[in-house]
GROMACS .gro file of C-alpha atoms in nm:
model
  323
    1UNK     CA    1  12.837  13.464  12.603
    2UNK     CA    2  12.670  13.639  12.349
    3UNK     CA    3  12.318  13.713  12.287
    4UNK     CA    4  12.074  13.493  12.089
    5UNK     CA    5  11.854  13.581  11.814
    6UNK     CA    6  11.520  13.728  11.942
    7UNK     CA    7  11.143  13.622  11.975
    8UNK     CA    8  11.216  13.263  11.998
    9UNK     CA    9  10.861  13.189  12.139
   10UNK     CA   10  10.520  13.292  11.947
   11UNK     CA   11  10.397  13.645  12.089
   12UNK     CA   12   9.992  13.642  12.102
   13UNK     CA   13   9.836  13.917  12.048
   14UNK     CA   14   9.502  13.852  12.195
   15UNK     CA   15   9.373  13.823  12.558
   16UNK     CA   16   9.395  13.413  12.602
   17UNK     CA   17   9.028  13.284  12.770
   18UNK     CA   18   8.970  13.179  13.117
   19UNK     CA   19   8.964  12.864  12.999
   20UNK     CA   20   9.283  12.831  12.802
   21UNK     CA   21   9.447  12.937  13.153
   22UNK     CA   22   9.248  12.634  13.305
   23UNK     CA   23   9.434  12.413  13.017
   24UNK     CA   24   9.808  12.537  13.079
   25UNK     CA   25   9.775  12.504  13.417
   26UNK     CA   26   9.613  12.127  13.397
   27UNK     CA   27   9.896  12.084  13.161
   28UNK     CA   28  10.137  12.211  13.387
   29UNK     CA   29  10.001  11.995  13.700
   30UNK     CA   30   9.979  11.675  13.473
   31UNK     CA   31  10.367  11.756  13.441
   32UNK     CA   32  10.482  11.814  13.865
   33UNK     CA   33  10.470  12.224  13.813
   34UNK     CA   34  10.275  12.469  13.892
   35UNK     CA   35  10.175  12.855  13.782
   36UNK     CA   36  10.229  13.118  14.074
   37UNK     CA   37  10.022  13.429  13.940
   38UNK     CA   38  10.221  13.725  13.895
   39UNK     CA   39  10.124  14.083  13.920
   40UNK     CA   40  10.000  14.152  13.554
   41UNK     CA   41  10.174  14.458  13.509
   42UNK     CA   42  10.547  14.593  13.347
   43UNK     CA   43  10.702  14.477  13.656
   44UNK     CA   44  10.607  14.036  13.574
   45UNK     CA   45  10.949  13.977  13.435
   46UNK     CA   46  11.130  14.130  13.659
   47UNK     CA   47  10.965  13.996  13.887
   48UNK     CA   48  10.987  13.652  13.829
   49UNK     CA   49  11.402  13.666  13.794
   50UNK     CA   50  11.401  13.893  14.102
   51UNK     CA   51  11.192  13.604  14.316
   52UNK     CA   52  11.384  13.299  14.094
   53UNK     CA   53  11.727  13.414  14.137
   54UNK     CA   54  11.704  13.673  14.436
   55UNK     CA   55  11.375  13.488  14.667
   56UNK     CA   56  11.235  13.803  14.689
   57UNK     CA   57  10.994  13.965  14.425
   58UNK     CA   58  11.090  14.330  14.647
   59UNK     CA   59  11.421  14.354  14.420
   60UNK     CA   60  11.213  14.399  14.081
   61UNK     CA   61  11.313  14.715  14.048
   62UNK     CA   62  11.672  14.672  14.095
   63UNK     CA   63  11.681  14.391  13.871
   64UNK     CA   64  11.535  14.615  13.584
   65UNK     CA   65  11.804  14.846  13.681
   66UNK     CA   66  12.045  14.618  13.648
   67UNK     CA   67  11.929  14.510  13.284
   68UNK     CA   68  11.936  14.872  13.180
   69UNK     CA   69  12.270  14.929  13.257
   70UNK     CA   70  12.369  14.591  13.136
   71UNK     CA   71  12.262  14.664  12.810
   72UNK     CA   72  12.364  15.021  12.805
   73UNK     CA   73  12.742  14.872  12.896
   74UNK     CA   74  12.680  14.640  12.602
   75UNK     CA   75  12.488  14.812  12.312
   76UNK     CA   76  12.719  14.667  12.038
   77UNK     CA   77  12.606  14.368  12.103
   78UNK     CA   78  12.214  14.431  12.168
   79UNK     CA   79  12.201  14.745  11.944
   80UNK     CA   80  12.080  14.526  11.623
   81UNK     CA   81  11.780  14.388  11.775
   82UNK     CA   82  11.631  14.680  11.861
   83UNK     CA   83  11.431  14.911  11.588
   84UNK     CA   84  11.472  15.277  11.612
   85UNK     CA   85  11.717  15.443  11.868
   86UNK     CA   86  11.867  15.217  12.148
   87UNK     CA   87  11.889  15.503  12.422
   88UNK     CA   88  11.512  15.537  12.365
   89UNK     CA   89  11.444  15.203  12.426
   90UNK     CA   90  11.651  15.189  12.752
   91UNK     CA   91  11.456  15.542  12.858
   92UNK     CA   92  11.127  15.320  12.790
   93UNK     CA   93  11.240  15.027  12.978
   94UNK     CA   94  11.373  15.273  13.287
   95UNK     CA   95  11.009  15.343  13.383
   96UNK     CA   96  10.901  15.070  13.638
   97UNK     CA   97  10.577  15.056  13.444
   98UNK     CA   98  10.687  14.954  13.101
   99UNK     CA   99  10.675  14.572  12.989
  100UNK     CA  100  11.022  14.343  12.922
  101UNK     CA  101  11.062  14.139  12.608
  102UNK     CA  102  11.248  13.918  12.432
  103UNK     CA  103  11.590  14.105  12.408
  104UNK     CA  104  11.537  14.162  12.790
  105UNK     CA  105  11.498  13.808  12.813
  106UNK     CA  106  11.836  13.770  12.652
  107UNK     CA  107  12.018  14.026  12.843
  108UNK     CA  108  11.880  13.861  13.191
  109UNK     CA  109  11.953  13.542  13.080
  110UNK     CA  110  12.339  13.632  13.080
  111UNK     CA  111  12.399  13.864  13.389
  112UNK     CA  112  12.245  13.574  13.576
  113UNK     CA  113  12.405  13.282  13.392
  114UNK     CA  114  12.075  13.100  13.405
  115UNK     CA  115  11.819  12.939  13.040
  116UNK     CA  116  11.470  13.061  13.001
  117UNK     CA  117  11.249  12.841  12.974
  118UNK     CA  118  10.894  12.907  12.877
  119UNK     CA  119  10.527  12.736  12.857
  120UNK     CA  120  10.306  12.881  12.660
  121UNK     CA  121  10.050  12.646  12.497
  122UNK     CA  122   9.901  12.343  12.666
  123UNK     CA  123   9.962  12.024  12.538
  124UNK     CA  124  10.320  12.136  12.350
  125UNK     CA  125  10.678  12.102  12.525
  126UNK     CA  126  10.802  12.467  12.688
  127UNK     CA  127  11.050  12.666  12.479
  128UNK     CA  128  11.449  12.701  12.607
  129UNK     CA  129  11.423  13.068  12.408
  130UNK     CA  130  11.808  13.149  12.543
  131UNK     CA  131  11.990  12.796  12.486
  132UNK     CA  132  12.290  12.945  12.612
  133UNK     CA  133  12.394  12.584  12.808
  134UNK     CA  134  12.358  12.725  13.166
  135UNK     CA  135  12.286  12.419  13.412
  136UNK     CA  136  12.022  12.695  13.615
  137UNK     CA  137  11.713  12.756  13.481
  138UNK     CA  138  11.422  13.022  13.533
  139UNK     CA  139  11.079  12.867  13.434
  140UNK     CA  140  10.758  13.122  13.342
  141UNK     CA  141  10.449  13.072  13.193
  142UNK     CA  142  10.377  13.322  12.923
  143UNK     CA  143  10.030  13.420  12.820
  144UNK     CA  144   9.827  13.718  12.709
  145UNK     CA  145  10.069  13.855  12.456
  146UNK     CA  146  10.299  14.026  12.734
  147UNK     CA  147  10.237  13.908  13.044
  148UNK     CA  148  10.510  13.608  13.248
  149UNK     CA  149  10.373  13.378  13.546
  150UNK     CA  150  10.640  13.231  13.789
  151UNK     CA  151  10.682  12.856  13.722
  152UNK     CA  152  10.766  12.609  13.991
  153UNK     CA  153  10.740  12.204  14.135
  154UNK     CA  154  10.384  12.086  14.203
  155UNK     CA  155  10.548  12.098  14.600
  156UNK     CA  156  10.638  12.453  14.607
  157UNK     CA  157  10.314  12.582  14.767
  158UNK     CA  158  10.336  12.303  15.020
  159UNK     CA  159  10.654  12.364  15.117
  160UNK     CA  160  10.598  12.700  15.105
  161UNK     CA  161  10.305  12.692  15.298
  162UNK     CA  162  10.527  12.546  15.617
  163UNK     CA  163  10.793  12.828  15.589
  164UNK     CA  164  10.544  13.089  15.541
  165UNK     CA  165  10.332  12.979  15.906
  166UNK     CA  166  10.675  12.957  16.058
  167UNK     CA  167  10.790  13.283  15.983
  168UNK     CA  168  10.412  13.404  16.093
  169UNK     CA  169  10.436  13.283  16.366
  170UNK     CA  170  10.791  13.347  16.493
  171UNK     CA  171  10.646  13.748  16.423
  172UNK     CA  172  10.341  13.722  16.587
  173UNK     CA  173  10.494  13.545  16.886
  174UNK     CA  174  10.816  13.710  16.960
  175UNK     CA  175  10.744  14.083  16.793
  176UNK     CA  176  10.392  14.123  16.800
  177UNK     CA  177  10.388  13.910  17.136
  178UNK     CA  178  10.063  13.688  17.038
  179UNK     CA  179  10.126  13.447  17.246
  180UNK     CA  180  10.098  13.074  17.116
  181UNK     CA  181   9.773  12.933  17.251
  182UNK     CA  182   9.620  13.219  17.061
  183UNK     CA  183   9.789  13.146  16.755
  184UNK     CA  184   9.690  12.796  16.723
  185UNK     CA  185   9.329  12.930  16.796
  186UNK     CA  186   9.347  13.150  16.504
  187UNK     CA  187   9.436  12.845  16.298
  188UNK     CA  188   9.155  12.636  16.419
  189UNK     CA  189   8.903  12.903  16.370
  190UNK     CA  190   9.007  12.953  16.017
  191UNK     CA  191   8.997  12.577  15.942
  192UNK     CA  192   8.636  12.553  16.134
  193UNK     CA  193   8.457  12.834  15.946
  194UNK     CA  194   8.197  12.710  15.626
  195UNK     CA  195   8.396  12.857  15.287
  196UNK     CA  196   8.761  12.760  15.427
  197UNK     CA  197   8.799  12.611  15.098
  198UNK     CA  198   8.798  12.950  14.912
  199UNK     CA  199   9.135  13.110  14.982
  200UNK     CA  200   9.129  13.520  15.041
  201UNK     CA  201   9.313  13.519  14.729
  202UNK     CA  202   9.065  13.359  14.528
  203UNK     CA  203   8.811  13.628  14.699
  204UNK     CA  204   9.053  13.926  14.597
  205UNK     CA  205   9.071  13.797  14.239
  206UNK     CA  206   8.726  13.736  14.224
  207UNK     CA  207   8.625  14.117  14.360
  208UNK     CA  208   8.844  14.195  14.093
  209UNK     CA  209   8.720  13.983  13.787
  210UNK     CA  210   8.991  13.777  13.789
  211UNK     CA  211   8.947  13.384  13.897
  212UNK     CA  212   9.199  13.103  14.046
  213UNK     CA  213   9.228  12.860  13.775
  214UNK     CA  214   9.300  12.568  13.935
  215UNK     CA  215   9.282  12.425  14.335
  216UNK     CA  216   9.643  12.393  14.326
  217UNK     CA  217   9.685  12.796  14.383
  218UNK     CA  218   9.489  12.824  14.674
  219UNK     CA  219   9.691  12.553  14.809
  220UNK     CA  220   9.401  12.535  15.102
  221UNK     CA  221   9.383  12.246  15.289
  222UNK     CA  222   9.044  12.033  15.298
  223UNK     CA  223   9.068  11.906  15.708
  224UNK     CA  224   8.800  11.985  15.951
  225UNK     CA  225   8.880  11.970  16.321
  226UNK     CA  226   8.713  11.768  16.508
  227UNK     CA  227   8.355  11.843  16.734
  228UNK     CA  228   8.634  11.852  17.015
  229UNK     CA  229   8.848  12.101  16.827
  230UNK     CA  230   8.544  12.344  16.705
  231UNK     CA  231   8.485  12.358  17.072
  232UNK     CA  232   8.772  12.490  17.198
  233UNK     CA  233   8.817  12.744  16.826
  234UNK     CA  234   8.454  12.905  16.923
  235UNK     CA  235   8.556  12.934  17.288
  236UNK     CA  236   8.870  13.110  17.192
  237UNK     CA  237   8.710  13.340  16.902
  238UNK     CA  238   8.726  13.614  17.136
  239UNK     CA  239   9.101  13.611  17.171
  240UNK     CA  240   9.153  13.615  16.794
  241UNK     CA  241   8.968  13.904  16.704
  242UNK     CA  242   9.334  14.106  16.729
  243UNK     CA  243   9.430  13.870  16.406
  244UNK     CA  244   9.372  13.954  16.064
  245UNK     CA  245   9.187  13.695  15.860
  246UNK     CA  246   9.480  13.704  15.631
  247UNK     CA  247   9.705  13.636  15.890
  248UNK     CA  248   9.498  13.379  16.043
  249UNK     CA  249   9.543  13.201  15.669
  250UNK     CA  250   9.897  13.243  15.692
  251UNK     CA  251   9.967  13.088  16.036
  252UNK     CA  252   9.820  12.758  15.860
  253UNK     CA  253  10.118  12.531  15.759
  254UNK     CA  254   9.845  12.345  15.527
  255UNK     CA  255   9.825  12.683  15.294
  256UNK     CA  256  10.011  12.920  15.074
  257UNK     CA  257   9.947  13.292  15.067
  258UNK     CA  258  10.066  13.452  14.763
  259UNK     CA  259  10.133  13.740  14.944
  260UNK     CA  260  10.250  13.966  14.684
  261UNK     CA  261  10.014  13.912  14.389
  262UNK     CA  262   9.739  13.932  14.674
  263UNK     CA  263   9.867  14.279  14.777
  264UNK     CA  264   9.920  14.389  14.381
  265UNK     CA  265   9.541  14.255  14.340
  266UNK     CA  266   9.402  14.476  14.635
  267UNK     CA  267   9.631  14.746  14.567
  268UNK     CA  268   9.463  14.770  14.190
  269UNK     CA  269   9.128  14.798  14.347
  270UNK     CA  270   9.154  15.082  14.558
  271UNK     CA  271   9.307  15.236  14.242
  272UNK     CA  272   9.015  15.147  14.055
  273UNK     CA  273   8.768  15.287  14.305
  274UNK     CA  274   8.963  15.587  14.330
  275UNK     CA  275   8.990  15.619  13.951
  276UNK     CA  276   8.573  15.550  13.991
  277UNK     CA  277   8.499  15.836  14.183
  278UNK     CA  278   8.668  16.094  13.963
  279UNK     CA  279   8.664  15.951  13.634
  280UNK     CA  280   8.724  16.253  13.445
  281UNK     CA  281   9.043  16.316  13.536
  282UNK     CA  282   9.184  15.965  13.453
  283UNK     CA  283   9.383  15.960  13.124
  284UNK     CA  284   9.441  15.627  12.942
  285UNK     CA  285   9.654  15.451  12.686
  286UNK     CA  286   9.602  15.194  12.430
  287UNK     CA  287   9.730  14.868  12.597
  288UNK     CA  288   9.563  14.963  12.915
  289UNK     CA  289   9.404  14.747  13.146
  290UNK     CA  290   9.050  14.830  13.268
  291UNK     CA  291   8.752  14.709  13.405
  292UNK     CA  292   8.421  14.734  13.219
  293UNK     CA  293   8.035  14.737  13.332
  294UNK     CA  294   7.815  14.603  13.042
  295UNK     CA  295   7.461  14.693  13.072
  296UNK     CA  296   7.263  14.411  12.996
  297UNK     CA  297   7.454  14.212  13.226
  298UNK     CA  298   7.380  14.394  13.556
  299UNK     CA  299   7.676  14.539  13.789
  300UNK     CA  300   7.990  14.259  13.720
  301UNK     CA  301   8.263  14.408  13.610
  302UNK     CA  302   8.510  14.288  13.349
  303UNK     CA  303   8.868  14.298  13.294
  304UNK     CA  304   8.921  14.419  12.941
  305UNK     CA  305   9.225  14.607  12.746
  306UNK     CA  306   9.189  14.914  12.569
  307UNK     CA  307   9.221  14.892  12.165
  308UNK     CA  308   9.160  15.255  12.094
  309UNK     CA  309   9.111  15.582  12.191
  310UNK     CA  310   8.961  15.842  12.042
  311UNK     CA  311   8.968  16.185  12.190
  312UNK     CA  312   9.177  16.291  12.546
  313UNK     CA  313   8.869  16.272  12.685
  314UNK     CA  314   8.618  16.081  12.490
  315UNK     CA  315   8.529  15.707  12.448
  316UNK     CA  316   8.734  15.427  12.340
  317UNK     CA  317   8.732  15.105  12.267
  318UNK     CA  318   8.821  14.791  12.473
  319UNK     CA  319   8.855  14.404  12.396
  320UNK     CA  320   8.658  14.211  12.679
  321UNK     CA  321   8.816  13.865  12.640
  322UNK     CA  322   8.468  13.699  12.819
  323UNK     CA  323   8.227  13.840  12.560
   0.00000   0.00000   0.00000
């Protein structure tokens, strides 16, 4: 097989609005998919093929590995896509933190004998950007100039939702030894309490300026137990106090954690609050994603991406994609 000519789908090179990530993901819906968020970093691609073709999105790294040395083994046929030196490019794409493209798109696309097919605009058909005629496929969402969402069936988080409480609570019963009765409480306590309609993710991404687009992520379900059922949840309160409220979400066959963009999410904010408290020390690059405090509009904080920088030390500039 050999490779395809590049950039096949339309590269954007401004933030998309909140609300155009509303429309693809209504569009996607209207069609039986849905958009599983992604940790908007270098790692999204690899990430998505690691979790599409591997079911785990802990092998990112070794499937950027794997590219590498996949295209190293086969620079005569890659070498003419690439401007300046090919070895560079490969050092660049080594470090875990730099972002995959189109001719990494190409390369996967082969080693794992599987089409790419991407959404990108709502309303318009998704792009095969690889037509190589494999019968597997590996569907993403593409937005923001660089960044790749996992695509899957409208019943993923459902189904999901049943494996991930089973697996919960095979741990919490027979490793943790939680013993079943307790369990269950946990469940009916997080069902019975006011806001069970806004996931923990949706909280994270919302401490974090981000927002869940659409109902279909938090993939929460809408019952309340019965007067008979919050009876017995606030008699047994006590014994759940040993269970996280993130674990107490998970045990619920009725919702889907997204465990790993909740833990990317959370893991960004400590680093932000870390970067906060000794500021002058952080360095940045153009590209960079930041959050930003505007004045006028009192303490919210807003993702934004750095457009220039002027000094080492000094100000720069940053695109807020809200204002």
């Amino acid at each position: 097989v050999q490779p395809k000519s590049m950039y096949k789908h339309k590269r954007l090179a401004v933030v998309q609005p909140h609300s155009q990530q509303q429309s693809i993901d209504e569009y996607l819906s209207s069609h039986g998919l849905y958009r599983k968020f992604i940790a908007k970093d270098g790692s999204c691609l690899f990430r998505v093929v690691a979790e599409q073709v591997f079911h785990t999105q802990s092998l990112h790294l070794d499937v950027r590995k794997a590219c590498v040395a996949f295209l190293r083994r086969n620079k005569d046929k890659f070498e003419a896509f690439v401007e300046g030196s090919f070895e560079d490019h490969l050092q660049q794409l080594s470090n875990p933190k730099e972002w995959g493209g189109d001719l990494e798109i190409n390369a996967l696309s082969i080693m794992y004998s599987r089409d790419f097919i991407i959404y990108q605009e709502p309303g318009r058909p998704p792009a095969n950007v690889t037509e190589h005629g494999f019968k597997d496929k590996i569907l993403l969402c593409f937005s923001n100039g660089n960044h790749y969402d996992s695509v899957y069936s409208r019943k993923f988080p459902a189904v999901a939702g049943i494996c991930q409480a089973v697996l919960y609570e095979l741990l919490y019963e027979h490793v943790f030894e939680v013993n079943r009765q307790t369990l269950r409480a946990s469940v009916e306590l997080y069902r019975s309490r006011k806001n069970h309609d806004s996931s923990s993710e949706e909280a994270i991404l919302d401490s974090f300026g981000m927002w869940n687009t659409s109902g279909v992520h938090s993939g929460c379900s809408s019952l309340e137990p019965s007067e008979h059922g919050r009876h017995r949840v606030y008699k047994s309160a006590r014994a759940t106090n040993q269970i996280d409220d993130n674990v107490m979400k998970s045990l619920d066959p009725f919702v889907y954690r997204n465990v790993e963009f909740e833990v990317w999410v959370a893991s960004r904010k400590e680093q932000h609050e870390a970067d906060h408290g000794s500021a002058p020390g952080v360095h940045f690059s153009e590209g960079d994603q930041c959050l930003v405090r505007v004045e006028e509009r009192g303490d919210r904080y807003y993702p934004a991406y750095i457009t220039e920088i002027f000094t080492e030390n000094g100000p720069v500039n940053v695109y807020v994609e809200e204002l």
